[in-house]
PDB file of C-alpha atoms in Angstrom:
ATOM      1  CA  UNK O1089       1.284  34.976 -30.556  1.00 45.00           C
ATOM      2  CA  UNK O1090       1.044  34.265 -26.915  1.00 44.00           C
ATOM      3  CA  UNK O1091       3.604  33.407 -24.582  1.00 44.00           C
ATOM      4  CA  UNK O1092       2.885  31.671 -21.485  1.00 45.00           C
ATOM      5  CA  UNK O1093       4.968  31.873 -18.132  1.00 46.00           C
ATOM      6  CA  UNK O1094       4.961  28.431 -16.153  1.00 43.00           C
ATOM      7  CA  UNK O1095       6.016  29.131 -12.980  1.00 42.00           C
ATOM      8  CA  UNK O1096       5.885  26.330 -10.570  1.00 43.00           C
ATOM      9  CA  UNK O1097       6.014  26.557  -6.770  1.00 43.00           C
ATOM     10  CA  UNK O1098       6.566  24.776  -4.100  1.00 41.00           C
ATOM     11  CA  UNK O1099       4.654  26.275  -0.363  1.00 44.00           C
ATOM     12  CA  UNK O1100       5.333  24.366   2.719  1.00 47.00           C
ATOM     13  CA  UNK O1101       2.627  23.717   4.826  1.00 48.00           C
ATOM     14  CA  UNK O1102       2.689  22.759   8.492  1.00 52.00           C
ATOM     15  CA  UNK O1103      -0.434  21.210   9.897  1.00 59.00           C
ATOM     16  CA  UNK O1104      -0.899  20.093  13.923  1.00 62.00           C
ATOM     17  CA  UNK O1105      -1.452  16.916  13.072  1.00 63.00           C
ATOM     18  CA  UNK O1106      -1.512  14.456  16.253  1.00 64.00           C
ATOM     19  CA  UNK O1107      -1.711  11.026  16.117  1.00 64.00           C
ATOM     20  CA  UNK O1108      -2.903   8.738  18.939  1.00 66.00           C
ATOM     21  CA  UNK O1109      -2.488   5.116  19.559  1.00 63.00           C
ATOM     22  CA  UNK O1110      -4.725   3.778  21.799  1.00 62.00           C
ATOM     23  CA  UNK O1111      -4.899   0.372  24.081  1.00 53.00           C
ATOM     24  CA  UNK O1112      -4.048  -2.094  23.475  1.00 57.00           C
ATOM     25  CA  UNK O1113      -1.044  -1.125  20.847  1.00 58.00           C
ATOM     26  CA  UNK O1114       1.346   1.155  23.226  1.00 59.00           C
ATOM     27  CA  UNK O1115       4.686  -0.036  21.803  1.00 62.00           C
ATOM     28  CA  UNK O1116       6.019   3.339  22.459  1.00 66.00           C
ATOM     29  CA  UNK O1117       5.468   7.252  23.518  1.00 65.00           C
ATOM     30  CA  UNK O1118       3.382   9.384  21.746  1.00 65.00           C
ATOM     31  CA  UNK O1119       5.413  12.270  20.490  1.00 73.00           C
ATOM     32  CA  UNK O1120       6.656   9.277  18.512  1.00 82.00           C
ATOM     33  CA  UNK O1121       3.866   8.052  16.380  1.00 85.00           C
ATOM     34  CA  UNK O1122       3.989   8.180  12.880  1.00 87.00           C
ATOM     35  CA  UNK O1123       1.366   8.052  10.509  1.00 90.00           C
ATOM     36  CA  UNK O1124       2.598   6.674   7.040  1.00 93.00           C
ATOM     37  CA  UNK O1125       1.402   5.889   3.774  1.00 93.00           C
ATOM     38  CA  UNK O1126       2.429   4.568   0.280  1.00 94.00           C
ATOM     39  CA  UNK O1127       1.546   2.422  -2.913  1.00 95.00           C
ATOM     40  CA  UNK O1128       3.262  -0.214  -4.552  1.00 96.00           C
ATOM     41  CA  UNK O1129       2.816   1.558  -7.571  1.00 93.00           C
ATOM     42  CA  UNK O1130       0.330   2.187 -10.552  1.00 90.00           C
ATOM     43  CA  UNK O1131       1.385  -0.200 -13.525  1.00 89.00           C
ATOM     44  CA  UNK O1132       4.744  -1.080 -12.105  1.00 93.00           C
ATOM     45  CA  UNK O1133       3.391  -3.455  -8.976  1.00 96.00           C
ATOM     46  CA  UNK O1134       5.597  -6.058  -8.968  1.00 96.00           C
ATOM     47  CA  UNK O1135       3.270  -9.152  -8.746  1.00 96.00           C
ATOM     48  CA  UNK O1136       4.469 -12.867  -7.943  1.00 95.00           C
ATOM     49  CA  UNK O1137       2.499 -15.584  -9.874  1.00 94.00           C
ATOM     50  CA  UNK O1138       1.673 -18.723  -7.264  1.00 89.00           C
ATOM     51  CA  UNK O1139      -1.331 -20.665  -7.679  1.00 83.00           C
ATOM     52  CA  UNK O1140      -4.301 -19.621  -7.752  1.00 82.00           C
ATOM     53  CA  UNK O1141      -2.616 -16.559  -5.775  1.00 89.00           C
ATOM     54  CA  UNK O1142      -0.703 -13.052  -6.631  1.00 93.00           C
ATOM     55  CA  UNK O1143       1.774 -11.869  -4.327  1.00 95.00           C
ATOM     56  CA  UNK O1144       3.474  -8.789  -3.575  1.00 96.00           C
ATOM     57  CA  UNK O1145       5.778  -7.814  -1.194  1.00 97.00           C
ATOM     58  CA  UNK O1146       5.355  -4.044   0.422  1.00 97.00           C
ATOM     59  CA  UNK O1147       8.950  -1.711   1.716  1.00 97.00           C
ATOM     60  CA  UNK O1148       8.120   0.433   4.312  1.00 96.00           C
ATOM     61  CA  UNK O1149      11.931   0.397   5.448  1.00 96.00           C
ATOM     62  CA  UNK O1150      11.641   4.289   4.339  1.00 95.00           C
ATOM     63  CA  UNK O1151       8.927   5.072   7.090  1.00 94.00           C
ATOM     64  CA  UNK O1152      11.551   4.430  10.001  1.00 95.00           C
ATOM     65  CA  UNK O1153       9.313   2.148  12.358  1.00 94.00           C
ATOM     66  CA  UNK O1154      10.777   0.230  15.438  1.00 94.00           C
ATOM     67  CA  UNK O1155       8.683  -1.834  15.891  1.00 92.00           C
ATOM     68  CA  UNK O1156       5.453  -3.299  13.547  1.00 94.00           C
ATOM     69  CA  UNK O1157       3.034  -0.818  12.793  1.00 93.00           C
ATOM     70  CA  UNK O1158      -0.657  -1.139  12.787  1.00 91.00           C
ATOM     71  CA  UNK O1159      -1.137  -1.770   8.708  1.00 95.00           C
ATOM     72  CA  UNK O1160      -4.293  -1.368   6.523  1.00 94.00           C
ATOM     73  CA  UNK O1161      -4.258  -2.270   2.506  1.00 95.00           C
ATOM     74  CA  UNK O1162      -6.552  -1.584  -0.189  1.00 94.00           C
ATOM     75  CA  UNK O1163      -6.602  -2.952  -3.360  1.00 92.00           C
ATOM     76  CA  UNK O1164      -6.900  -0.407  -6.505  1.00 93.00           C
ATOM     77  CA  UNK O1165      -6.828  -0.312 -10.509  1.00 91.00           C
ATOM     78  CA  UNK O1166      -8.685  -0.471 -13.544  1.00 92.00           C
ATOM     79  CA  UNK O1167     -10.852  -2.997 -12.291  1.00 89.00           C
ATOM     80  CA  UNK O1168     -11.763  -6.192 -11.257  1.00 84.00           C
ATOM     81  CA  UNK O1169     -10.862  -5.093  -7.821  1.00 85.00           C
ATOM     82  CA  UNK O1170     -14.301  -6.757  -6.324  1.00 83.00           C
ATOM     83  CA  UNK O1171     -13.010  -9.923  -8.072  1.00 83.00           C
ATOM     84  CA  UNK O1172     -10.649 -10.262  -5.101  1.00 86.00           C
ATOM     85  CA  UNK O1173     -10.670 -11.780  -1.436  1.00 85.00           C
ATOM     86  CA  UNK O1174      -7.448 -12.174   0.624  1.00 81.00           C
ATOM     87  CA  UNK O1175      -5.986  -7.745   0.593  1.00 82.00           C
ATOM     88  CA  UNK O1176      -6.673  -6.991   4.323  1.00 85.00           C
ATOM     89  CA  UNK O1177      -4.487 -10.367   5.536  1.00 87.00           C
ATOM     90  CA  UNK O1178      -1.494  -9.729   5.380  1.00 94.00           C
ATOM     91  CA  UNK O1179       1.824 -11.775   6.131  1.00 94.00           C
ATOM     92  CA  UNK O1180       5.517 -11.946   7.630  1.00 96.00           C
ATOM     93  CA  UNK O1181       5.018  -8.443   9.229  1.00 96.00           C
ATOM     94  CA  UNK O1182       8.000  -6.232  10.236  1.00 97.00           C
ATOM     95  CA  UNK O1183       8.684  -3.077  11.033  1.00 96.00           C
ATOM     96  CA  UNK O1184      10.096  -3.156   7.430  1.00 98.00           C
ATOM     97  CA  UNK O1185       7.758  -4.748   4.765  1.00 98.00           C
ATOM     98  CA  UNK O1186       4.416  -7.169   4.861  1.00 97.00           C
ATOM     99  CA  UNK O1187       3.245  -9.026   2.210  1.00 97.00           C
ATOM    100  CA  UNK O1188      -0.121  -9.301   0.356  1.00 96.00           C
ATOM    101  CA  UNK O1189      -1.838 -12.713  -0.918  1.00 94.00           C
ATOM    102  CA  UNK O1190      -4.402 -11.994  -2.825  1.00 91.00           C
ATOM    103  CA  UNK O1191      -6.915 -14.866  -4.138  1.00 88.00           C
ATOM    104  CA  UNK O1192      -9.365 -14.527  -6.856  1.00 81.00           C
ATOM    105  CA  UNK O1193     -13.064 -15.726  -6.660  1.00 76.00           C
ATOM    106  CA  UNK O1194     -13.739 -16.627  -9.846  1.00 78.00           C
ATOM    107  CA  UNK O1195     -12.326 -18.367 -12.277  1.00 80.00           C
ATOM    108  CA  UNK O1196      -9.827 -16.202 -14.077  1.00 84.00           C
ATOM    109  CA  UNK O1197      -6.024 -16.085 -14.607  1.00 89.00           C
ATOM    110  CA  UNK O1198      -5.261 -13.746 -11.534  1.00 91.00           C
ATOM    111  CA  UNK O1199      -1.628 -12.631 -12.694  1.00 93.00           C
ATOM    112  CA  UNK O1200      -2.461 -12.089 -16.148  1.00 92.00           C
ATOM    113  CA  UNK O1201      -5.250  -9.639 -14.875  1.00 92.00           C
ATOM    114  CA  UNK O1202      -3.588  -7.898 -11.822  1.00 92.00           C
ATOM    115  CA  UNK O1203      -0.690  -6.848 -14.699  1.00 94.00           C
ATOM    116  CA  UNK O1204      -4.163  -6.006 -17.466  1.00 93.00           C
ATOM    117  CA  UNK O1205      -5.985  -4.020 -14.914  1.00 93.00           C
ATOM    118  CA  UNK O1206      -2.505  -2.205 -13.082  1.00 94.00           C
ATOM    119  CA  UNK O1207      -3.839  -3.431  -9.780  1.00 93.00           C
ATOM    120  CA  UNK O1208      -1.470  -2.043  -7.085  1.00 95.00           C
ATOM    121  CA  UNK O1209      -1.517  -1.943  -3.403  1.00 95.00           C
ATOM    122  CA  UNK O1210      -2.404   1.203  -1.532  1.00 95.00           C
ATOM    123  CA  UNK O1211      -1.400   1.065   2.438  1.00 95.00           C
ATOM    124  CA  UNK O1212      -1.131   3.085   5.430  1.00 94.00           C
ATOM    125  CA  UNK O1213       0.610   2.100   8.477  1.00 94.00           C
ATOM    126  CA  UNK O1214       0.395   3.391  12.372  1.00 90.00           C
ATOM    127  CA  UNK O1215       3.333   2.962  14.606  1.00 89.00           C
ATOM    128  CA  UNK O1216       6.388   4.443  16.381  1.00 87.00           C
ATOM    129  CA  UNK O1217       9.568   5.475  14.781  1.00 90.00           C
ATOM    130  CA  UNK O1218      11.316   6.013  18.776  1.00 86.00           C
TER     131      UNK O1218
END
């Protein structure tokens, strides 16, 4: 009989990784920009039913901003992601959280499939954390 050994481990990497905001977004120095990234989560989004509209509020309190960052959003699941209009405007922007509103095309229940398909919200945000 075999016997396997799982041994897991963990190697820290360090990368020179610069990030540079340009013109006309200078809220503060350089050495200070911070590149960060999340998801609402696969399966466990926490969608809003209004309307003919989803919503979903995004914490990015743990990224440490000072000011609002430069934010892009992508919608992602299952499916039925092309079905969609409304992910790249975003609302009530903070340094904390935004908020997504998206609107369906066609004629479909929009919560019942964002839950189906797992839709979630993938972001990544640019700003300056001094």
């Amino acid at each position: 009989m075999l016997k396997w050994i799982v041994v897991l481990m963990t190697i820290q990497v360090s990368y020179n990784l610069q990030i540079k905001i340009v013109a006309p977004y200078k809220d503060g120095p350089e050495p200070c920009a911070l590149l960060c990234a999340g998801t609402t989560g696969i399966g466990t989004t926490k969608w809003i039913n209004y309307r003919e509209h989803i919503i979903v509020d995004v914490d990015m309190s743990d990224c440490g901003f000072v000011s609002t960052p430069i934010i892009s959003t992508a919608l992602t699941g299952e499916g039925w992601t092309r079905s969609v209009t409304g992910i790249s405007g975003l609302y009530d922007l903070t340094n904390k959280r935004f908020r997504v509103v998206p609107t369906r095309t066609y004629g479909f229940d929009l919560y019942k499939r964002a839950r189906e398909m797992k839709w979630r919200i993938d972001w990544q945000a640019v700003g300056h954390v001094c």
